[in-house]
Short mmCIF file of C-alpha atoms and ligand atoms in Angstrom, two decimals:
data_model
loop_
_atom_site.label_atom_id
_atom_site.label_comp_id
_atom_site.label_asym_id
_atom_site.label_seq_id
_atom_site.Cartn_x
_atom_site.Cartn_y
_atom_site.Cartn_z
CA UNK A 4 -0.20 0.05 -0.13
CA UNK A 5 1.13 3.69 -0.86
CA UNK A 6 1.58 5.75 2.67
CA UNK A 7 -1.82 7.63 1.89
CA UNK A 8 -3.87 4.83 2.05
CA UNK A 9 -1.44 2.82 4.91
CA UNK A 10 -2.46 6.05 6.77
CA UNK A 11 -5.81 5.02 6.97
CA UNK A 12 -6.25 0.88 6.32
CA UNK A 13 -2.64 0.04 7.75
CA UNK A 14 -3.51 -2.96 10.43
CA UNK A 15 -7.15 -2.32 10.50
CA UNK A 16 -9.66 -4.42 10.01
CA UNK A 17 -13.48 -4.06 10.75
CA UNK A 18 -14.54 -5.16 14.21
CA UNK A 19 -15.14 -8.60 14.04
CA UNK A 20 -18.07 -9.04 15.71
CA UNK A 21 -20.49 -6.07 14.18
CA UNK A 22 -18.32 -5.00 11.28
CA UNK A 23 -18.24 -1.86 12.55
CA UNK A 24 -15.57 0.25 10.43
CA UNK A 25 -14.27 1.93 13.50
CA UNK A 26 -12.93 -0.35 16.37
CA UNK A 27 -15.23 0.55 19.11
CA UNK A 28 -14.24 2.18 22.31
CA UNK A 29 -13.31 -1.16 24.36
CA UNK A 30 -13.84 0.82 27.97
CA UNK A 31 -13.24 -2.66 29.78
CA UNK A 32 -10.55 -3.09 31.57
CA UNK A 33 -10.78 -6.91 31.93
CA UNK A 34 -11.84 -9.99 29.59
CA UNK A 35 -14.32 -12.85 30.63
CA UNK A 36 -12.28 -16.04 30.90
CA UNK A 37 -14.30 -19.68 30.49
CA UNK A 38 -11.90 -21.44 32.43
CA UNK A 39 -8.16 -19.95 33.69
CA UNK A 40 -6.15 -19.13 30.73
CA UNK A 41 -8.83 -19.74 28.03
CA UNK A 42 -9.68 -16.22 26.91
CA UNK A 43 -10.22 -14.63 23.40
CA UNK A 44 -6.39 -13.17 23.51
CA UNK A 45 -7.32 -10.32 25.85
CA UNK A 46 -6.73 -10.67 29.78
CA UNK A 47 -6.51 -7.57 30.90
CA UNK A 48 -6.12 -4.05 29.62
CA UNK A 49 -2.61 -3.07 30.92
CA UNK A 50 -1.56 -6.26 28.63
CA UNK A 51 -3.73 -5.07 25.90
CA UNK A 52 -7.16 -3.46 24.61
CA UNK A 53 -8.75 -4.06 21.15
CA UNK A 54 -9.01 -0.62 20.60
CA UNK A 55 -5.40 0.28 21.72
CA UNK A 56 -4.40 -2.63 19.48
CA UNK A 57 -6.37 -1.04 16.37
CA UNK A 58 -4.32 2.04 16.98
CA UNK A 59 -0.86 0.20 17.89
CA UNK A 60 -1.12 -1.77 14.26
CA UNK A 61 -1.77 1.76 12.66
CA UNK A 62 1.17 3.26 14.43
CA UNK A 63 3.19 -0.06 13.18
CA UNK A 64 2.47 0.65 9.59
CA UNK A 65 2.62 4.13 9.18
CA UNK A 66 6.28 4.01 10.01
CA UNK A 67 7.08 0.88 8.52
CA UNK A 68 7.28 -0.86 11.82
CA UNK A 69 6.22 -4.47 12.58
CA UNK A 70 5.11 -3.58 15.97
CA UNK A 71 3.61 0.07 17.66
CA UNK A 72 3.33 0.54 21.25
CA UNK A 73 0.77 3.53 22.45
CA UNK A 74 1.31 5.41 26.03
CA UNK A 75 0.16 7.77 28.47
CA UNK A 76 2.42 10.22 26.67
CA UNK A 77 5.11 10.99 24.97
CA UNK A 78 7.55 11.00 28.27
CA UNK A 79 6.47 7.40 29.07
CA UNK A 80 7.34 5.89 25.62
CA UNK A 81 10.95 7.78 26.55
CA UNK A 82 10.88 6.21 30.17
CA UNK A 83 10.48 2.77 28.34
CA UNK A 84 13.36 2.78 26.18
CA UNK A 85 15.21 3.83 29.16
CA UNK A 86 13.89 0.98 30.98
CA UNK A 87 15.66 -1.19 28.56
CA UNK A 88 18.85 0.17 29.78
CA UNK A 89 21.16 -1.12 33.35
CA UNK A 90 22.75 1.33 35.75
CA UNK A 91 26.79 1.77 33.88
CA UNK A 92 25.00 1.71 30.45
CA UNK A 93 25.80 5.27 28.69
CA UNK A 94 23.32 7.28 26.36
CA UNK A 95 24.52 9.63 23.39
CA UNK A 96 21.78 12.24 22.88
CA UNK A 97 21.85 15.53 20.80
CA UNK A 98 22.53 18.93 22.40
CA UNK A 99 18.99 20.52 21.50
CA UNK A 100 15.82 18.47 23.24
CA UNK A 101 12.73 18.91 24.26
CA UNK A 102 12.91 20.26 27.73
CA UNK A 103 11.35 17.13 29.53
CA UNK A 104 13.46 14.87 27.39
CA UNK A 105 16.14 16.34 28.96
CA UNK A 106 14.95 16.42 32.15
CA UNK A 107 14.23 12.66 32.45
CA UNK A 108 17.21 12.17 31.25
CA UNK A 109 18.85 14.22 33.78
CA UNK A 110 16.77 14.31 36.81
CA UNK A 111 14.95 10.72 36.37
CA UNK A 112 17.89 8.81 34.99
CA UNK A 113 21.40 9.86 35.85
CA UNK A 114 19.76 9.18 39.30
CA UNK A 115 19.87 5.42 38.36
CA UNK A 116 23.45 5.03 37.37
CA UNK A 117 23.01 5.91 33.57
CA UNK A 118 25.23 8.38 31.81
CA UNK A 119 24.22 10.65 29.24
CA UNK A 120 26.08 12.75 26.80
CA UNK A 121 24.93 15.62 24.93
CA UNK A 122 26.83 16.06 21.38
CA UNK A 123 26.18 18.24 18.68
CA UNK A 124 24.84 16.16 16.19
CA UNK A 125 25.67 18.25 13.23
CA UNK A 126 28.82 15.77 13.43
CA UNK A 127 28.86 12.26 12.67
CA UNK A 128 32.44 12.38 14.78
CA UNK A 129 30.82 13.93 17.98
CA UNK A 130 29.26 10.88 18.28
CA UNK A 131 31.77 8.12 17.02
CA UNK A 132 34.14 9.64 19.74
CA UNK A 133 31.69 9.33 22.65
CA UNK A 134 31.38 5.68 21.87
CA UNK A 135 32.82 2.95 24.39
CA UNK A 136 32.16 -0.58 25.62
CA UNK A 137 29.15 1.17 27.85
CA UNK A 138 27.15 3.06 24.71
CA UNK A 139 23.88 1.31 24.70
CA UNK A 140 21.66 3.88 23.14
CA UNK A 141 21.87 7.12 20.59
CA UNK A 142 19.29 9.32 21.34
CA UNK A 143 18.34 11.59 18.00
CA UNK A 144 15.31 14.16 18.22
CA UNK A 145 15.56 15.44 14.27
CA UNK A 146 14.16 18.32 13.50
CA UNK A 147 15.07 18.63 17.06
CA UNK A 148 12.57 21.22 19.23
CA UNK A 149 13.32 23.98 19.66
CA UNK A 150 16.15 24.95 16.83
CA UNK A 151 14.98 22.61 14.13
CA UNK A 152 18.50 21.28 13.80
CA UNK A 153 18.57 18.11 11.64
CA UNK A 154 20.52 14.83 12.22
CA UNK A 155 21.51 12.89 8.88
CA UNK A 156 19.98 9.97 10.33
CA UNK A 157 21.18 7.29 7.69
CA UNK A 158 24.98 8.62 7.95
CA UNK A 159 24.75 8.57 11.86
CA UNK A 160 23.08 4.94 12.21
CA UNK A 161 25.63 3.53 9.39
CA UNK A 162 28.60 5.08 11.36
CA UNK A 163 26.89 3.84 14.89
CA UNK A 164 26.34 0.23 13.56
CA UNK A 165 29.93 -0.13 12.07
CA UNK A 166 31.31 0.39 15.24
CA UNK A 167 28.62 -1.89 17.22
CA UNK A 168 25.55 -3.61 15.87
CA UNK A 169 24.34 -3.69 19.47
CA UNK A 170 24.18 -0.38 19.90
CA UNK A 171 20.82 0.78 19.72
CA UNK A 172 19.83 3.94 17.35
CA UNK A 173 16.35 5.80 18.41
CA UNK A 174 14.81 8.66 16.33
CA UNK A 175 11.95 10.74 18.15
CA UNK A 176 10.07 11.59 15.46
CA UNK A 177 7.54 14.05 16.48
CA UNK A 178 8.22 16.81 14.40
CA UNK A 179 8.68 15.47 11.26
CA UNK A 180 6.06 12.53 11.48
CA UNK A 181 6.03 9.60 9.04
CA UNK A 182 5.07 11.41 6.66
CA UNK A 183 8.23 13.15 5.88
CA UNK A 184 10.45 10.99 7.48
CA UNK A 185 10.65 7.10 8.27
CA UNK A 186 13.49 6.66 10.25
CA UNK A 187 13.28 2.73 10.34
CA UNK A 188 13.52 2.69 6.55
CA UNK A 189 16.86 4.68 7.21
CA UNK A 190 18.11 1.79 9.63
CA UNK A 191 17.35 3.03 12.97
CA UNK A 192 15.85 0.76 15.97
CA UNK A 193 13.26 2.57 17.20
CA UNK A 194 10.70 5.44 16.31
CA UNK A 195 9.30 7.50 19.02
CA UNK A 196 6.26 10.18 18.83
CA UNK A 197 4.74 12.13 21.23
CA UNK A 198 1.62 11.13 19.74
CA UNK A 199 -0.02 14.06 21.49
CA UNK A 200 1.21 16.15 19.02
CA UNK A 201 1.22 15.45 14.89
CA UNK A 202 -0.16 11.90 15.15
CA UNK A 203 -3.19 12.94 17.26
CA UNK A 204 -3.17 16.27 15.56
CA UNK A 205 -6.31 18.12 17.19
CA UNK A 206 -4.86 18.81 20.92
CA UNK A 207 -7.41 16.86 22.72
CA UNK A 208 -5.12 13.80 24.09
CA UNK A 209 -1.92 12.75 25.44
CA UNK A 210 0.15 10.20 24.02
CA UNK A 211 3.15 8.88 23.31
CA UNK A 212 4.18 6.00 20.39
CA UNK A 213 7.27 3.36 20.47
CA UNK A 214 7.65 1.56 16.64
CA UNK A 215 9.94 -1.29 15.96
CA UNK A 216 10.85 -3.92 13.42
CA UNK A 217 12.79 -6.37 15.34
CA UNK A 218 10.64 -8.97 17.16
CA UNK A 219 12.66 -9.39 19.64
CA UNK A 220 13.05 -5.80 20.69
CA UNK A 221 9.29 -5.68 20.39
CA UNK A 222 9.15 -8.18 22.84
CA UNK A 223 11.31 -6.35 25.58
CA UNK A 224 9.23 -3.27 24.92
CA UNK A 225 6.30 -5.04 25.22
CA UNK A 226 7.26 -5.95 28.73
CA UNK A 227 8.50 -2.76 30.27
CA UNK A 228 5.05 -1.40 29.38
CA UNK A 229 2.97 -4.10 30.33
CA UNK A 230 4.74 -4.62 33.63
CA UNK A 231 5.47 -0.58 34.47
CA UNK A 232 1.59 0.22 32.77
CA UNK A 233 1.94 3.64 31.33
CA UNK A 234 -0.44 2.37 29.03
CA UNK A 235 -2.88 4.72 26.64
CA UNK A 236 -6.61 4.55 27.24
CA UNK A 237 -8.97 3.32 25.03
CA UNK A 238 -10.88 6.82 24.73
CA UNK A 239 -7.55 8.21 23.50
CA UNK A 240 -6.38 5.47 21.57
CA UNK A 241 -9.77 5.74 19.65
CA UNK A 242 -9.16 9.57 19.57
CA UNK A 243 -5.72 9.10 18.05
CA UNK A 244 -6.63 6.75 15.76
CA UNK A 245 -9.36 8.96 14.14
CA UNK A 246 -6.57 11.52 13.94
CA UNK A 247 -4.07 9.57 11.85
CA UNK A 248 -5.82 8.73 9.37
CA UNK A 249 -5.90 12.72 8.13
CA UNK A 250 -2.21 12.82 8.98
CA UNK A 251 -0.89 13.08 5.19
CA UNK A 252 -3.51 15.88 4.48
CA UNK A 253 -2.95 17.93 7.49
CA UNK A 254 0.91 17.55 7.13
CA UNK A 255 0.39 18.95 3.46
CA UNK A 256 -0.96 22.23 4.63
CA UNK A 257 1.26 22.35 7.44
CA UNK A 258 4.34 22.13 5.36
CA UNK A 259 2.56 25.10 3.09
CA UNK A 260 1.68 27.34 5.83
CA UNK A 261 5.05 26.51 7.49
CA UNK A 262 6.98 27.86 4.17
CA UNK A 263 4.84 31.08 4.11
CA UNK A 264 5.21 31.89 8.03
CA UNK A 265 9.07 31.15 7.20
CA UNK A 266 9.83 32.87 3.92
CA UNK A 267 7.37 36.32 5.56
CA UNK A 268 9.70 36.26 8.47
CA UNK A 269 13.03 36.12 6.93
CA UNK A 270 12.27 39.20 5.55
CA UNK A 271 10.85 41.05 8.18
CA UNK A 272 13.06 44.01 9.80
CA UNK A 273 12.32 43.23 13.37
CA UNK A 274 13.30 39.44 12.61
CA UNK A 275 16.80 38.81 13.08
CA UNK A 276 16.88 34.80 12.49
CA UNK A 277 15.01 32.07 11.43
CA UNK A 278 15.19 28.39 12.12
CA UNK A 279 13.06 26.61 9.25
CA UNK A 280 14.93 23.56 7.51
CA UNK A 281 13.29 24.30 4.34
CA UNK A 282 14.99 27.67 3.72
CA UNK A 283 17.97 27.41 1.73
CA UNK A 284 19.96 29.46 4.16
CA UNK A 285 19.13 27.04 7.07
CA UNK A 286 22.49 25.04 7.72
CA UNK A 287 21.26 21.43 7.42
CA UNK A 288 19.12 22.41 4.03
CA UNK A 289 20.59 19.59 2.30
CA UNK A 290 20.34 16.92 4.61
CA UNK A 291 16.95 18.08 5.30
CA UNK A 292 16.06 17.75 1.43
CA UNK A 293 17.74 14.21 1.34
CA UNK A 294 15.85 12.39 4.51
CA UNK A 295 12.44 14.60 4.49
CA UNK A 296 9.67 14.73 1.54
CA UNK A 297 8.96 17.86 2.56
CA UNK A 298 9.78 20.58 5.47
CA UNK A 299 6.94 20.60 8.41
CA UNK A 300 5.09 23.28 10.03
CA UNK A 301 7.75 24.46 13.11
CA UNK A 302 9.31 27.53 12.52
CA UNK A 303 11.07 29.31 15.11
CA UNK A 304 12.70 32.71 15.32
CA UNK A 305 14.65 35.59 17.14
CA UNK A 306 13.65 39.02 17.27
CA UNK A 307 16.76 41.47 16.63
CA UNK A 308 15.65 43.22 19.74
CA UNK A 309 16.98 40.57 22.40
CA UNK A 310 15.20 41.97 25.43
CA UNK A 311 12.84 39.48 27.15
CA UNK A 312 10.15 42.29 27.20
CA UNK A 313 10.12 42.49 23.32
CA UNK A 314 9.46 38.74 23.24
CA UNK A 315 6.68 39.15 25.64
CA UNK A 316 4.78 42.31 23.98
CA UNK A 317 4.82 39.43 20.83
CA UNK A 318 3.40 36.22 22.54
CA UNK A 319 0.87 38.60 24.61
CA UNK A 320 -0.13 39.86 21.08
CA UNK A 321 -0.91 37.20 19.01
CA UNK A 322 -5.02 36.90 18.33
CA UNK A 323 -5.34 33.59 15.89
CA UNK A 324 -1.40 31.65 17.37
CA UNK A 325 -2.52 30.94 20.64
CA UNK A 326 0.24 31.18 23.75
CA UNK A 327 0.46 27.50 24.65
CA UNK A 328 3.12 24.69 25.30
CA UNK A 329 2.71 21.96 23.02
CA UNK A 330 2.44 22.41 18.80
CA UNK A 331 1.30 19.73 16.00
CA UNK A 332 -2.21 20.52 16.23
CA UNK A 333 -4.58 21.87 13.71
CA UNK A 334 -4.48 25.40 15.96
CA UNK A 335 -1.20 27.75 15.02
CA UNK A 336 0.18 28.07 18.69
CA UNK A 337 2.96 30.16 19.82
CA UNK A 338 5.35 29.27 22.79
CA UNK A 339 8.53 30.89 24.25
CA UNK A 340 11.14 27.84 25.01
CA UNK A 341 13.28 29.61 27.83
CA UNK A 342 10.00 30.54 30.23
CA UNK A 343 8.26 27.46 29.16
CA UNK A 344 8.66 24.16 27.21
CA UNK A 345 12.79 24.57 27.81
CA UNK A 346 12.49 26.54 31.44
CA UNK A 347 13.80 23.21 32.79
CA UNK A 348 16.87 23.27 30.91
CA UNK A 349 19.70 24.96 33.27
CA UNK A 350 20.23 28.61 31.76
CA UNK A 351 23.86 28.20 31.20
CA UNK A 352 23.19 24.70 28.82
CA UNK A 353 20.36 26.93 27.16
CA UNK A 354 22.65 29.66 26.06
CA UNK A 355 25.21 27.61 25.31
CA UNK A 356 22.91 26.43 22.26
CA UNK A 357 21.51 29.31 21.50
CA UNK A 358 17.78 29.48 23.21
CA UNK A 359 18.06 32.55 24.40
CA UNK A 360 15.02 34.90 25.64
CA UNK A 361 14.49 36.39 22.23
CA UNK A 362 13.48 32.62 20.63
CA UNK A 363 9.79 32.13 19.36
CA UNK A 364 8.56 28.86 18.55
CA UNK A 365 5.68 28.87 16.10
CA UNK A 366 3.65 25.36 15.93
CA UNK A 367 2.04 26.86 12.45
CA UNK A 368 -1.61 24.92 12.24
CA UNK A 369 -3.95 24.62 8.90
CA UNK A 370 -5.93 27.73 9.41
CA UNK A 371 -5.99 30.11 6.14
CA UNK A 372 -2.53 31.63 5.67
CA UNK A 373 -3.59 34.92 4.72
CA UNK A 374 -5.13 35.08 8.52
CA UNK A 375 -1.81 34.28 10.18
CA UNK A 376 0.36 36.39 8.27
CA UNK A 377 -1.69 39.16 9.17
CA UNK A 378 -1.50 37.82 12.44
CA UNK A 379 1.84 37.81 12.38
CA UNK A 380 2.74 41.40 11.04
CA UNK A 381 0.07 42.91 13.31
CA UNK A 382 1.80 41.49 16.64
CA UNK A 383 5.25 42.25 14.98
CA UNK A 384 4.16 45.86 14.64
CA UNK A 385 3.49 46.50 18.48
O1 P1T B 534 4.25 15.81 26.34
P1 P1T B 534 4.17 14.46 25.86
O2 P1T B 534 3.69 13.56 25.08
O3 P1T B 534 4.58 13.21 27.21
O4 P1T B 534 5.76 14.20 24.76
C1 P1T B 534 7.25 14.95 25.16
C2 P1T B 534 7.71 15.10 23.76
C3 P1T B 534 8.80 14.36 23.18
N1 P1T B 534 9.40 14.49 22.21
C4 P1T B 534 9.39 16.04 21.95
C5 P1T B 534 9.85 16.27 20.36
C6 P1T B 534 8.17 16.59 22.09
O5 P1T B 534 8.01 17.80 21.66
C7 P1T B 534 7.33 16.44 23.41
C8 P1T B 534 6.59 16.93 23.96
N2 P1T B 534 6.27 18.90 23.92
C9 P1T B 534 5.92 19.76 23.75
C10 P1T B 534 4.64 19.36 25.03
C11 P1T B 534 6.62 20.71 23.82
O6 P1T B 534 5.68 22.06 23.66
O7 P1T B 534 7.43 21.16 22.97
#
């Protein structure tokens, strides 16, 4: 099946008992057994639930994986991957990550004996030079949140696997979605999503996803998901599956609008710098062109006036763009990383990579582009 068909039908079947085209919301915690161990494949909803199974099959299908797993949030999906590791193991991660990812690494798992190295993923030797016998996981986020850096997934995976095939490579594919790039096809082991964002697409649920194509790895992750219990609810699974079915159409518009917003901001006299991989001036534009179908709807920029006051004036004055954390929904959002999504990262670390008070992140929605540009224009004129 082609991607646009898979998005709708991949891993799906009509409900076997009624023919329902969409899976019912199986709002049940448990399942009747006729004799101990005699059941219809479902025992207890922490292990599996038919609505979640339908979604997990769709997740696997859209990333060209064999298994998908749905969690109660993106961070619980990350938590599941980290629980595969043992004290003393080391992780090499990008230096620009969602603030919550940085926090779970440094404030949760470091204390259980994992060691994290944060490197600029633009240079593959930064990764290969940090690999030692304890390295177990490479954590990529591309495009990164919020600086929109692009890592060359294929080149990095090849270099890592040449050194040691047992090192897992995981890609947080939240910003790109499988519409734009499919990391499992490029050799990585695990794809992770905050499905709260584009996969759900409507800002009405919290969810995480993992997709893999290796049977043994799938078994291990399923065991952790079952044993730890941070599963997605039946209702959220239903909503996410409904959202996934329009991902390709939404992403087309997100990309069109994202491109138009970036082009507008580049020429604005009050704007110092625009971070969007679709711009020829973006340092990773060529890599983005190689591995992504298009460039997405996330755009960050810095104002020339570097004061927090100038940023706040803009943030307080947008009308169509809502000031809020999160991204990837149909509606446009605006976010101030230093005080909102990335406030958890210590200031010196933030400043080292360029997350300053003048940085503003836009999640460009699928509204009419004229209204979006008009809104930016009026807010920038304040
Ligand atoms: O919020 P949650 O569903 O737990 O997902 C965490 C997460 C993981 N990875 C990336 C790239 C993310 O952007 C997020 C969540 N991000 C936001 C809430 C935000 O506004 O950036």
